[in-house]
Amino acid sequence: MRVWKQWTDECRTTRKSGSGPRNVTSARDDRHLVRMARTDRTASSRQLAALWSIATGVSLCASSIRRRLLQCGLRARTPLYRIPLTHDHRRLRLQWANQHRDWRADWQHVVFSDESRFNLWYHDGRIRVRRYAGERHLPECIIERHSGRTPGVMVWGAIAYHRRSQLLRIVGNLNSNRYIREVLQPEAVPFLQSLPGAVFQQDNARPHTARIVKSFFAAQQVQLLPWPACSPDMSPIEHVWDVIGRRLARDPRPVASADELWVNEFYRGQDVRVARWLTPWYLINYSSSLPNFVPILAEKGNES
C-alpha cells in the first residue's frame, strides 16, 4: 500500500534522494577514508575502523567503512600474486619470448614438467586488497609470493599436448642423483620416447641443471627447451597444479599426515585419482595457451 500510495501521489516508487538516516561521515571524511585505504591496500575494514577511530576520535563500524569505500569505487578483491623479478629476470624473460614468439606447431612437441607441493591444510587466500576497477596490476595491489616449506606432499609430473605422465611422489629433498634415478629414468625419459620429436621443458632448479643431469640428457639424446629463471607462471603445467589443488581443497575429509594425503587424495586403488580431472581436452587447452601468451610476454617483458 505504501508503494502504491507513493506512486499515485508522487508518480514514483523509489525513495527520495537525501531521505533516510544521514551519513556519519561527510564528503571530506570519505576522501580521507579513501586515502587511508589506498595507503595500505591490504588493510581490512576492521583495521581501517581502528585507524579511523585513532585519527578522528569518532567510532565507525567496519560495515560502514565497507559501504563508504564501495560508494567511492574501492572494492576488496583477491590480490594478484607474483614471484619477485629482478631486472635480469625481466630481461631474460623478454629475450626468451622474442626468440620463441614465432613458434606455432613446435609447441605441440613440448613436454612441460615440474614439481609441486600440496599442503595438508589449505587456506582460501583471505588477504584482500582494495582497488578500483582496472588496478589489478598496480604494484601496490600485488603480493609477492615466496616459496616455503610446509607439511605436505611433493609430486613430479609432466604434460604434453594431449597426454600426461604418471604423477610421482618425491619424499625428502630432491638432489640431482635422485632426480635421475627416481624421475628421469623410470618415467620422464620413457614418456619422452613415446612422443616423436618431443622437447623437454624443466625449470632451473639445481637438481635439474647439475652437470650429471646434463650428461644424462646428452646420453639419452633428450632435446631441452631453454627456460628463463623464476618463470613458473609461463608454464602451462601450473594450470594443472591449480586444478589439482582446487579439487583437493574441496574434499571435506580431514587429512592427518602426508602419507594419508598421498594415499587417500591422489590414489584410488591402482589408478591415479587426478586422471579423471585431467582429460585430453584439458591438456590440449593448457598446452595451447602458451602460443597466445608468448607474444603478450614479448610486448610486456614483465610478469604474466
PDB file of C-alpha atoms in Angstrom, residues 68-184:
ATOM      1  CA  ARG A  68      31.750   4.168   2.209  1.00  0.00           C
ATOM      2  CA  LEU A  69      34.596   2.588   0.262  1.00  0.00           C
ATOM      3  CA  LEU A  70      32.182   0.762  -2.043  1.00  0.00           C
ATOM      4  CA  GLN A  71      30.360   4.016  -2.729  1.00  0.00           C
ATOM      5  CA  CYS A  72      33.729   5.516  -3.679  1.00  0.00           C
ATOM      6  CA  GLY A  73      34.528   2.605  -6.011  1.00  0.00           C
ATOM      7  CA  LEU A  74      37.026   0.792  -3.770  1.00  0.00           C
ATOM      8  CA  ARG A  75      36.172  -2.892  -3.583  1.00  0.00           C
ATOM      9  CA  ALA A  76      38.061  -5.579  -1.640  1.00  0.00           C
ATOM     10  CA  ARG A  77      39.393  -8.069  -4.181  1.00  0.00           C
ATOM     11  CA  THR A  78      41.741 -11.018  -4.232  1.00  0.00           C
ATOM     12  CA  PRO A  79      45.254  -9.698  -4.988  1.00  0.00           C
ATOM     13  CA  LEU A  80      47.421 -10.754  -7.889  1.00  0.00           C
ATOM     14  CA  TYR A  81      50.307 -12.923  -6.663  1.00  0.00           C
ATOM     15  CA  ARG A  82      53.671 -12.973  -8.383  1.00  0.00           C
ATOM     16  CA  ILE A  83      57.231 -14.103  -7.858  1.00  0.00           C
ATOM     17  CA  PRO A  84      59.721 -11.252  -7.280  1.00  0.00           C
ATOM     18  CA  LEU A  85      61.551 -10.494 -10.541  1.00  0.00           C
ATOM     19  CA  THR A  86      64.859  -8.663 -10.790  1.00  0.00           C
ATOM     20  CA  HIS A  87      65.873  -6.564 -13.782  1.00  0.00           C
ATOM     21  CA  ASP A  88      67.891  -9.510 -15.146  1.00  0.00           C
ATOM     22  CA  HIS A  89      64.896 -11.843 -14.753  1.00  0.00           C
ATOM     23  CA  ARG A  90      62.718  -9.482 -16.792  1.00  0.00           C
ATOM     24  CA  ARG A  91      65.413  -9.073 -19.423  1.00  0.00           C
ATOM     25  CA  LEU A  92      65.848 -12.839 -19.844  1.00  0.00           C
ATOM     26  CA  ARG A  93      62.087 -13.418 -19.989  1.00  0.00           C
ATOM     27  CA  LEU A  94      61.765 -10.778 -22.691  1.00  0.00           C
ATOM     28  CA  GLN A  95      64.697 -12.259 -24.611  1.00  0.00           C
ATOM     29  CA  TRP A  96      63.182 -15.750 -24.401  1.00  0.00           C
ATOM     30  CA  ALA A  97      59.774 -14.509 -25.552  1.00  0.00           C
ATOM     31  CA  ASN A  98      61.254 -12.722 -28.564  1.00  0.00           C
ATOM     32  CA  GLN A  99      63.141 -15.878 -29.550  1.00  0.00           C
ATOM     33  CA  HIS A 100      60.010 -18.058 -29.368  1.00  0.00           C
ATOM     34  CA  ARG A 101      57.206 -15.707 -30.377  1.00  0.00           C
ATOM     35  CA  ASP A 102      57.037 -17.195 -33.894  1.00  0.00           C
ATOM     36  CA  TRP A 103      56.760 -20.808 -32.731  1.00  0.00           C
ATOM     37  CA  ARG A 104      53.467 -22.427 -33.680  1.00  0.00           C
ATOM     38  CA  ALA A 105      53.340 -26.162 -34.313  1.00  0.00           C
ATOM     39  CA  ASP A 106      56.542 -26.577 -32.285  1.00  0.00           C
ATOM     40  CA  TRP A 107      54.649 -26.117 -29.017  1.00  0.00           C
ATOM     41  CA  GLN A 108      52.727 -29.333 -29.628  1.00  0.00           C
ATOM     42  CA  HIS A 109      56.011 -31.241 -29.225  1.00  0.00           C
ATOM     43  CA  VAL A 110      56.985 -29.659 -25.897  1.00  0.00           C
ATOM     44  CA  VAL A 111      56.665 -31.725 -22.722  1.00  0.00           C
ATOM     45  CA  PHE A 112      56.284 -29.419 -19.714  1.00  0.00           C
ATOM     46  CA  SER A 113      57.467 -30.805 -16.371  1.00  0.00           C
ATOM     47  CA  ASP A 114      57.569 -29.525 -12.833  1.00  0.00           C
ATOM     48  CA  GLU A 115      57.419 -30.386  -9.156  1.00  0.00           C
ATOM     49  CA  SER A 116      54.679 -29.082  -6.903  1.00  0.00           C
ATOM     50  CA  ARG A 117      53.849 -29.302  -3.221  1.00  0.00           C
ATOM     51  CA  PHE A 118      50.332 -29.930  -1.965  1.00  0.00           C
ATOM     52  CA  ASN A 119      49.892 -28.981   1.676  1.00  0.00           C
ATOM     53  CA  LEU A 120      47.983 -30.796   4.388  1.00  0.00           C
ATOM     54  CA  TRP A 121      45.932 -27.692   5.099  1.00  0.00           C
ATOM     55  CA  TYR A 122      44.639 -25.179   2.621  1.00  0.00           C
ATOM     56  CA  HIS A 123      43.762 -21.531   3.103  1.00  0.00           C
ATOM     57  CA  ASP A 124      41.389 -19.575   0.944  1.00  0.00           C
ATOM     58  CA  GLY A 125      43.660 -16.590   0.424  1.00  0.00           C
ATOM     59  CA  ARG A 126      41.892 -14.347   2.910  1.00  0.00           C
ATOM     60  CA  ILE A 127      44.144 -11.394   2.139  1.00  0.00           C
ATOM     61  CA  ARG A 128      42.269  -8.819   0.097  1.00  0.00           C
ATOM     62  CA  VAL A 129      43.373  -5.557  -1.476  1.00  0.00           C
ATOM     63  CA  ARG A 130      41.144  -2.539  -2.006  1.00  0.00           C
ATOM     64  CA  ARG A 131      41.377  -1.230  -5.535  1.00  0.00           C
ATOM     65  CA  TYR A 132      39.410   0.384  -8.297  1.00  0.00           C
ATOM     66  CA  ALA A 133      38.420  -1.472 -11.441  1.00  0.00           C
ATOM     67  CA  GLY A 134      41.445  -1.816 -13.736  1.00  0.00           C
ATOM     68  CA  GLU A 135      44.045  -1.561 -10.942  1.00  0.00           C
ATOM     69  CA  ARG A 136      44.788  -5.297 -10.673  1.00  0.00           C
ATOM     70  CA  HIS A 137      48.365  -4.939 -11.966  1.00  0.00           C
ATOM     71  CA  LEU A 138      49.338  -1.907  -9.863  1.00  0.00           C
ATOM     72  CA  PRO A 139      52.461  -2.743  -7.806  1.00  0.00           C
ATOM     73  CA  GLU A 140      50.681  -1.827  -4.558  1.00  0.00           C
ATOM     74  CA  CYS A 141      47.871  -4.285  -5.410  1.00  0.00           C
ATOM     75  CA  ILE A 142      50.222  -7.241  -5.967  1.00  0.00           C
ATOM     76  CA  ILE A 143      51.521  -9.589  -3.280  1.00  0.00           C
ATOM     77  CA  GLU A 144      54.860 -11.250  -3.915  1.00  0.00           C
ATOM     78  CA  ARG A 145      54.809 -14.984  -3.358  1.00  0.00           C
ATOM     79  CA  HIS A 146      57.883 -16.597  -1.844  1.00  0.00           C
ATOM     80  CA  SER A 147      58.368 -20.345  -1.742  1.00  0.00           C
ATOM     81  CA  GLY A 148      58.482 -22.006   1.660  1.00  0.00           C
ATOM     82  CA  ARG A 149      58.484 -25.495   3.136  1.00  0.00           C
ATOM     83  CA  THR A 150      55.186 -26.554   4.704  1.00  0.00           C
ATOM     84  CA  PRO A 151      53.894 -30.031   5.624  1.00  0.00           C
ATOM     85  CA  GLY A 152      52.558 -31.792   2.570  1.00  0.00           C
ATOM     86  CA  VAL A 153      53.300 -33.982  -0.429  1.00  0.00           C
ATOM     87  CA  MET A 154      55.791 -33.127  -3.176  1.00  0.00           C
ATOM     88  CA  VAL A 155      54.948 -34.558  -6.581  1.00  0.00           C
ATOM     89  CA  TRP A 156      56.509 -34.513 -10.050  1.00  0.00           C
ATOM     90  CA  GLY A 157      54.547 -34.623 -13.272  1.00  0.00           C
ATOM     91  CA  ALA A 158      54.717 -33.751 -16.962  1.00  0.00           C
ATOM     92  CA  ILE A 159      52.154 -32.895 -19.624  1.00  0.00           C
ATOM     93  CA  ALA A 160      52.303 -32.974 -23.411  1.00  0.00           C
ATOM     94  CA  TYR A 161      49.848 -31.628 -25.978  1.00  0.00           C
ATOM     95  CA  HIS A 162      47.277 -34.352 -25.330  1.00  0.00           C
ATOM     96  CA  ARG A 163      48.916 -36.694 -22.830  1.00  0.00           C
ATOM     97  CA  ARG A 164      50.334 -36.655 -19.325  1.00  0.00           C
ATOM     98  CA  SER A 165      52.890 -38.654 -17.387  1.00  0.00           C
ATOM     99  CA  GLN A 166      52.286 -40.560 -14.194  1.00  0.00           C
ATOM    100  CA  LEU A 167      52.329 -38.493 -11.027  1.00  0.00           C
ATOM    101  CA  LEU A 168      55.390 -39.376  -8.919  1.00  0.00           C
ATOM    102  CA  ARG A 169      55.739 -38.720  -5.225  1.00  0.00           C
ATOM    103  CA  ILE A 170      59.046 -37.246  -4.044  1.00  0.00           C
ATOM    104  CA  VAL A 171      59.869 -37.873  -0.392  1.00  0.00           C
ATOM    105  CA  GLY A 172      62.529 -35.673   1.188  1.00  0.00           C
ATOM    106  CA  ASN A 173      64.943 -33.383  -0.594  1.00  0.00           C
ATOM    107  CA  LEU A 174      65.424 -33.961  -4.301  1.00  0.00           C
ATOM    108  CA  ASN A 175      69.053 -33.876  -5.469  1.00  0.00           C
ATOM    109  CA  SER A 176      70.474 -34.490  -8.926  1.00  0.00           C
ATOM    110  CA  ASN A 177      71.146 -38.202  -8.355  1.00  0.00           C
ATOM    111  CA  ARG A 178      67.627 -38.814  -7.068  1.00  0.00           C
ATOM    112  CA  TYR A 179      66.221 -36.761  -9.934  1.00  0.00           C
ATOM    113  CA  ILE A 180      67.875 -39.117 -12.422  1.00  0.00           C
ATOM    114  CA  ARG A 181      67.149 -42.307 -10.505  1.00  0.00           C
ATOM    115  CA  GLU A 182      63.570 -41.626  -9.365  1.00  0.00           C
ATOM    116  CA  VAL A 183      62.175 -39.286 -12.040  1.00  0.00           C
ATOM    117  CA  LEU A 184      64.096 -39.250 -15.311  1.00  0.00           C
TER     118      LEU A 184
END
